[in-house]
Short mmCIF file of C-alpha atoms and ligand atoms in Angstrom, two decimals:
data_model
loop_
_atom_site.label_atom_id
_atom_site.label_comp_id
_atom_site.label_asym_id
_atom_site.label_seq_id
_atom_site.Cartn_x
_atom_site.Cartn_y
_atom_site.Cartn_z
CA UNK R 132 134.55 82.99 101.08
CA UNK R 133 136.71 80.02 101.01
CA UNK R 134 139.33 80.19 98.87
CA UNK R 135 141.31 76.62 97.90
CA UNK R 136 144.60 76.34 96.17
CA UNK R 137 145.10 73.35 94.68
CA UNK R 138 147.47 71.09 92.23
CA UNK R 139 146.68 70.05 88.91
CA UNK R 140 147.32 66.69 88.37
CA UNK R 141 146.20 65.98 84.89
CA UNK R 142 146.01 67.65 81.57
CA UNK R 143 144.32 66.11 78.85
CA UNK R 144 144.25 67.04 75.03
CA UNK R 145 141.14 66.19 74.29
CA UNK R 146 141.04 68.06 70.67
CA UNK R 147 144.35 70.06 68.95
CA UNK R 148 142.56 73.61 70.91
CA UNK R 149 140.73 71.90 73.85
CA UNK R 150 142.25 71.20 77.41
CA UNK R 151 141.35 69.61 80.21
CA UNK R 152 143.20 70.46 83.44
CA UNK R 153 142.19 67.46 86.61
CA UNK R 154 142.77 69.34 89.61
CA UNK R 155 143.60 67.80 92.97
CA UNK R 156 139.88 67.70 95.13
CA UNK R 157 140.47 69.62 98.13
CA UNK R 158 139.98 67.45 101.39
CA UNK R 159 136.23 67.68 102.42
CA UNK R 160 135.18 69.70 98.87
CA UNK R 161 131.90 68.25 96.63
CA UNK R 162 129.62 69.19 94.38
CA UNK R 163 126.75 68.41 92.70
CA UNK R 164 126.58 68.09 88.68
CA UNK R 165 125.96 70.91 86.47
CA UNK R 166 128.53 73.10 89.33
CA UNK R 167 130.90 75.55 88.03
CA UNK R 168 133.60 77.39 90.11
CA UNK R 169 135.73 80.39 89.73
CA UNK R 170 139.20 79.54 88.56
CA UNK R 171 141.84 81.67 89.13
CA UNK R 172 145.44 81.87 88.42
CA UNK R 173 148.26 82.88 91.01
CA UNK R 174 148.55 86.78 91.04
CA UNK R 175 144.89 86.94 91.14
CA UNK R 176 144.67 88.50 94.75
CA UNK R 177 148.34 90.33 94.94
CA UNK R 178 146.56 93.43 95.05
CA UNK R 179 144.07 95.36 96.96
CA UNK R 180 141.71 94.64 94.47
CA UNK R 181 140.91 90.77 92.56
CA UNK R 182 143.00 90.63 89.52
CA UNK R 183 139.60 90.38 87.15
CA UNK R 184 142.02 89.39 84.27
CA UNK R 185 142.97 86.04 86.46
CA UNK R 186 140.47 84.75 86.87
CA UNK R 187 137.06 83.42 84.50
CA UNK R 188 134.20 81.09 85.27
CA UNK R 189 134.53 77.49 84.80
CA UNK R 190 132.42 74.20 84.82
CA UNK R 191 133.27 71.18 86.22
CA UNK R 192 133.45 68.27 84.17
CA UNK R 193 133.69 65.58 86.32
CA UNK R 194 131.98 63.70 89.35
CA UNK R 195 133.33 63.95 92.52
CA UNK R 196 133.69 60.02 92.20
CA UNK R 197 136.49 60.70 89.56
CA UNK R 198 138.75 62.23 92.00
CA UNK R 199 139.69 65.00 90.43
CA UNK R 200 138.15 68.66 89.42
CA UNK R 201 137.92 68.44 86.04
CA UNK R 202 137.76 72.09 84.01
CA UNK R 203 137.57 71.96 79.99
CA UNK R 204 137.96 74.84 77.92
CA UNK R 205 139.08 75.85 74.49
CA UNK R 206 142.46 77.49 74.37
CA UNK R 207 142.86 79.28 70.55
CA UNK R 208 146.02 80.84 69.42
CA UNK R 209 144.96 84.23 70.14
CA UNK R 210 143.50 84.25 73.82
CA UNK R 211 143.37 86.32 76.99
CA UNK R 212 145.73 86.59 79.24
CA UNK R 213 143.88 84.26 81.64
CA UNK R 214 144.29 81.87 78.32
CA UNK R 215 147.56 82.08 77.72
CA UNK R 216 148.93 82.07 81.08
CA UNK R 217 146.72 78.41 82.03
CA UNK R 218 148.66 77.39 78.75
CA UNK R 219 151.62 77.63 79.83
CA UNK R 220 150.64 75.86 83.16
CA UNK R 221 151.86 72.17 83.58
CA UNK R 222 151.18 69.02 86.09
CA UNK R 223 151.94 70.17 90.00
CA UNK R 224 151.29 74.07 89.20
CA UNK R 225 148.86 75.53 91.74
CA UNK R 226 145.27 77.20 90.74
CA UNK R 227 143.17 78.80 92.68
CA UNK R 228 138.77 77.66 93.04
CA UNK R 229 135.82 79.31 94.90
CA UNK R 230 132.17 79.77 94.98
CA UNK R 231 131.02 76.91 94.00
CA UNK R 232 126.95 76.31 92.70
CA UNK R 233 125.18 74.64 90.23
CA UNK R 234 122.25 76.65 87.96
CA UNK R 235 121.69 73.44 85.89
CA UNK R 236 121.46 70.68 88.49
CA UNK R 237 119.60 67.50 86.80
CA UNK R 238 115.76 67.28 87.11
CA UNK R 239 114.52 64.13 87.68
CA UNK R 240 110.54 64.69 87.03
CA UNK R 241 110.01 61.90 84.71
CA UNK R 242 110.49 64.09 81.81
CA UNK R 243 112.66 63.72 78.66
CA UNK R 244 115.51 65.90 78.84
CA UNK R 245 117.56 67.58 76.12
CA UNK R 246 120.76 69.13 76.25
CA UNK R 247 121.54 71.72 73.79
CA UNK R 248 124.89 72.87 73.88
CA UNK R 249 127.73 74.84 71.77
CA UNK R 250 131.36 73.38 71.85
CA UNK R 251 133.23 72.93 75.02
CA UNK R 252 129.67 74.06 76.67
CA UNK R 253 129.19 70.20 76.44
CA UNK R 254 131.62 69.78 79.44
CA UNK R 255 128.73 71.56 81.67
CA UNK R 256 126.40 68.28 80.66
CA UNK R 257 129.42 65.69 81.05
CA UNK R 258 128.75 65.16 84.85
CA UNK R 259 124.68 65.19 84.12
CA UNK R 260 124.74 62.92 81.82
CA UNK R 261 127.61 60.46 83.82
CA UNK R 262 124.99 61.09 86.76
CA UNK R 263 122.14 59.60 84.99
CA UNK R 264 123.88 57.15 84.10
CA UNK R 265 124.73 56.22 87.80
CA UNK R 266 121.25 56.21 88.36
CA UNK R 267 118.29 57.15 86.11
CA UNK R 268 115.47 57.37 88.58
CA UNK R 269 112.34 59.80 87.64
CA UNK R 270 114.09 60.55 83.79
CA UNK R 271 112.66 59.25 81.13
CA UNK R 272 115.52 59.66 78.52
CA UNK R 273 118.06 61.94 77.62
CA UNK R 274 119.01 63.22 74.50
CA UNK R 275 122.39 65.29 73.65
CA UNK R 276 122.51 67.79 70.58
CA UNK R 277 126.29 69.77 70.05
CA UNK R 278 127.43 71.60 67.81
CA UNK R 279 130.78 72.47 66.95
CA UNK R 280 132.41 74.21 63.67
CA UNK R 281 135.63 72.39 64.38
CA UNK R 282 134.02 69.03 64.07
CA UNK R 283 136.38 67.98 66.36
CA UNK R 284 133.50 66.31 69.04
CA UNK R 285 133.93 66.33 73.00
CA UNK R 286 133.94 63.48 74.95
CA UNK R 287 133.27 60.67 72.57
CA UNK R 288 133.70 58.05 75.32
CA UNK R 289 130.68 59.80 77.23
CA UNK R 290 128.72 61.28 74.18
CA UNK R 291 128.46 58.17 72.82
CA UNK R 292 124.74 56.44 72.09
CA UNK R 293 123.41 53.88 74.35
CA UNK R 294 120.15 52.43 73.47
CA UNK R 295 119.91 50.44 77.08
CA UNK R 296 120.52 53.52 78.90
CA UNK R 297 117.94 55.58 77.03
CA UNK R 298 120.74 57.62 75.97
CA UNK R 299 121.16 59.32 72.22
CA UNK R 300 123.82 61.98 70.66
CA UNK R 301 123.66 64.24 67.75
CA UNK R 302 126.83 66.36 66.78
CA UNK R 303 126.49 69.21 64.13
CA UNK R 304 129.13 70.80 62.69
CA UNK R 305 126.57 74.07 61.25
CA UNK R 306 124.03 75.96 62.84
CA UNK R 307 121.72 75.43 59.52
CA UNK R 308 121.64 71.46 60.81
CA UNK R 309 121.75 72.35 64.36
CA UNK R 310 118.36 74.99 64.74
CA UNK R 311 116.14 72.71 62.20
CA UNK R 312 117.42 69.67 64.90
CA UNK R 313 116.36 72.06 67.93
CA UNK R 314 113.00 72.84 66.19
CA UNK R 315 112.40 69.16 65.53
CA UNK R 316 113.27 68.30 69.10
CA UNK R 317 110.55 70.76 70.58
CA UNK R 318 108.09 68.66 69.14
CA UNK R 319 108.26 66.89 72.71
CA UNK R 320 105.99 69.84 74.50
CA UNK R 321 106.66 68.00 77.81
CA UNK R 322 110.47 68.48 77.84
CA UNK R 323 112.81 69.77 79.70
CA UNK R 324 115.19 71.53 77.44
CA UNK R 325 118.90 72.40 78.72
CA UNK R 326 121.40 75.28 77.20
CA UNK R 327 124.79 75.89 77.28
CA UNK R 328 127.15 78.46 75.17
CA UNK R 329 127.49 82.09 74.35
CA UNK R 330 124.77 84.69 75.26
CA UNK R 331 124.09 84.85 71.99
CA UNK R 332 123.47 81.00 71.73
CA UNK R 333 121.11 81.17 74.33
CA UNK R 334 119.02 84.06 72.92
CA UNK R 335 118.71 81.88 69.21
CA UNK R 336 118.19 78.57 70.69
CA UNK R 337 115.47 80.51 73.46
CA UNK R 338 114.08 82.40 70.12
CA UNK R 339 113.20 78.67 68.39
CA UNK R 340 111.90 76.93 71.06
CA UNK R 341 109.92 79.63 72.57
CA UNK R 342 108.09 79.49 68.85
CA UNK R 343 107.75 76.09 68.78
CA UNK R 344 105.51 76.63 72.36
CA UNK R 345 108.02 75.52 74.75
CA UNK R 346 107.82 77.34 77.67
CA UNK R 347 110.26 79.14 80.26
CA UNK R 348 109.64 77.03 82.60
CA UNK R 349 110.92 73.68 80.69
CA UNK R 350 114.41 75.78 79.19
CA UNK R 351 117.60 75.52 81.97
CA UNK R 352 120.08 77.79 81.77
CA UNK R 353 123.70 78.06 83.45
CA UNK R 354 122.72 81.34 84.88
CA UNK R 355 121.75 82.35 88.26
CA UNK R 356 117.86 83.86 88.67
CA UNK R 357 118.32 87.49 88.44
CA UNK R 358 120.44 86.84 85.10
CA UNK R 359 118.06 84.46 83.67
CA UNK R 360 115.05 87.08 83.84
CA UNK R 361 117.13 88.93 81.24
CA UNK R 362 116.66 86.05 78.80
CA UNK R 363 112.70 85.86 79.77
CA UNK R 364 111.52 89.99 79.86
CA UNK R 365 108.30 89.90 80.93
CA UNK R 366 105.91 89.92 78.19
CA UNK R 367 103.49 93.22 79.07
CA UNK R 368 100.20 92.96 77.48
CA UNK R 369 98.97 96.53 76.96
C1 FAD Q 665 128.60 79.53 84.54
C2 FAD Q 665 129.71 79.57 83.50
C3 FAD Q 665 130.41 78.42 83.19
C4 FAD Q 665 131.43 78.45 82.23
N1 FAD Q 665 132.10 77.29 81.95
C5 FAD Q 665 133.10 77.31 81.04
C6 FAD Q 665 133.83 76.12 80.76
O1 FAD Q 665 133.59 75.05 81.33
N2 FAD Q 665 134.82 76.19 79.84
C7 FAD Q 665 135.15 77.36 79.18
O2 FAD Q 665 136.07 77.36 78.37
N3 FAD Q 665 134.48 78.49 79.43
C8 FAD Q 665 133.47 78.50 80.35
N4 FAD Q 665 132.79 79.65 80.63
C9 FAD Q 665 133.18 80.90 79.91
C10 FAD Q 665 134.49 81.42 80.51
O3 FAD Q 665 134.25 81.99 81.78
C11 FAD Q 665 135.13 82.48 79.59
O4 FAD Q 665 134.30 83.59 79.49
C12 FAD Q 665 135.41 81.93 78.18
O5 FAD Q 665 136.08 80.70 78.23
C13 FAD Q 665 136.22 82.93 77.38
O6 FAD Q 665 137.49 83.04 77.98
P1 FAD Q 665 138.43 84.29 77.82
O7 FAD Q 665 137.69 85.53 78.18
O8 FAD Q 665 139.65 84.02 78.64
O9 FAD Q 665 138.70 84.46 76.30
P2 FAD Q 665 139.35 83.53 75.15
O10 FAD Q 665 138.65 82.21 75.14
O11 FAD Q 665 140.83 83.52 75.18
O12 FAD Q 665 138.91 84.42 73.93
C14 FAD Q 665 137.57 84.60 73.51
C15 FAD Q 665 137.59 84.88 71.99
O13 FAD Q 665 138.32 86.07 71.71
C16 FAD Q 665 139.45 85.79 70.90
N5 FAD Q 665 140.63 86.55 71.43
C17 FAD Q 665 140.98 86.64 72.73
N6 FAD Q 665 142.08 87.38 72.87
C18 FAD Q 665 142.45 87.77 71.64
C19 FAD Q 665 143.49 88.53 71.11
N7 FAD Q 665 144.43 89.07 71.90
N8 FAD Q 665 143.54 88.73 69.79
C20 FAD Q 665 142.60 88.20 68.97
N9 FAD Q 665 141.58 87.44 69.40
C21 FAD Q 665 141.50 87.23 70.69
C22 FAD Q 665 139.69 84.30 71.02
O14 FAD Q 665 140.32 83.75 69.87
C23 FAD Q 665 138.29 83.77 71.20
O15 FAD Q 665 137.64 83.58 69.99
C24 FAD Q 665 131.77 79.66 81.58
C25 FAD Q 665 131.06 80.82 81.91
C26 FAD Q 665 130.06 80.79 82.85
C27 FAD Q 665 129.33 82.08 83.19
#
């Protein structure tokens, strides 16, 4: 496994709890959108054993035609260590990346597409929706639902509706507004429906559209195949 230290060379504030760190691109490193990484924080490997507590799961929020590795996530008051040391971390500190792959890669199969996401999960769709933009071959339209207590939206230059790109945004600041949007939204039986968030996210939004007839086959999750069979048990007919 390839392990690449690298520089940050950004940090945004995009909201007063949300962070986004650019990170130099290693030479020769890409990826495609929908990736995530591990991140990890120096210390990680000092011992005989990975420092679990250094190190978390991360999405990339950028293109590799940015420049930079971008990684967004929500840093609270109260945190984890990992939190609270990446805090503290400024412009030319080193982090640490590896294994990179992408669960949620976009489909182009002339289908409208849906992404359903909680809070900073909407950095996962950043780089699928900047890649249809680029080039919208074999989608039909895509269609961005987020919701977020803080009402304090992601990415307003991105999430923003475009009527010539076939492109349209809905933010949601309860979950009352956001599940009777999801159910409404499965009226398309044809399409392909995208989550990101919490476990528990996935099992409601999973729950709605799976009664609404949607199958497994049209729901993407950032979750590799043996995980995703958790959120699909086989249904045994006696
Ligand atoms: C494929 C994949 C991609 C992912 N992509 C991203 C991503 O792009 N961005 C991202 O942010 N996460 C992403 N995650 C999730 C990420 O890996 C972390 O699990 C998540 O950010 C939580 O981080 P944390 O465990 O450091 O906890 P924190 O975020 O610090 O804490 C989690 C919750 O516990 C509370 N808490 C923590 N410590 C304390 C304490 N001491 N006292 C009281 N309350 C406390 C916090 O307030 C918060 O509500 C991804 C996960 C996967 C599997």
């Amino acid at each position: 496994m390839q392990i690449y230290w690298t520089k940050i060379n950004k940090i945004i504030e995009e909201t007063p709890e949300v962070k986004t760190y650019l990170l130099d691109c290693p030479e020769g490193l890409t990826w495609e959108e929908g990736s995530h990484i591990h991140l990890a924080l120096e210390g990680f490997n000092a011992g005989d054993k990975p420092n679990r507590s250094l190190i978390r799961h991360m999405s990339i929020s950028t293109l590799p035609y940015e420049n930079s590795i971008g990684i967004t996530t929500r840093i609270k008051e109260q945190c984890s260590e990992f939190k609270s040391t990446l805090r503290n971390h400024k412009i030319g500190d080193e982090v640490a990346i590896f294994k990179i792959h992408s669960n949620v890669p976009l489909k182009r199969e002339d289908k409208n597409v849906y992404l359903l996401s909680s809070g900073v999960g909407l950095a996962t769709f950043r780089p699928l929706v900047l890649d249809y933009f680029d080039r919208a071959d074999n989608v039909n339209q895509i269609h961005s639902l987020n919701i977020d207590s803080t009402s304090d939206f992601l990415f307003p230059d991105v999430f923003a509706p475009a009527a010539d790109k076939k492109f349209t945004v809905q933010f949601v600041d309860n979950r009352k507004d956001y599940y009777e949007e999801v159910k409404n939204l499965a009226a398309d039986k044809e399409g392909l429906f995208y989550i990101v968030g919490s476990d528990e996210f996935l099992v409601q939004n999973i729950e709605v559209l799976r009664e609404q007839g949607i199958k497994p086959d049209q729901i993407m999750l950032d979750k590799r195949e043996q995980q995703r069979t958790e959120f699909f048990p086989v249904e045994l007919s006696m």
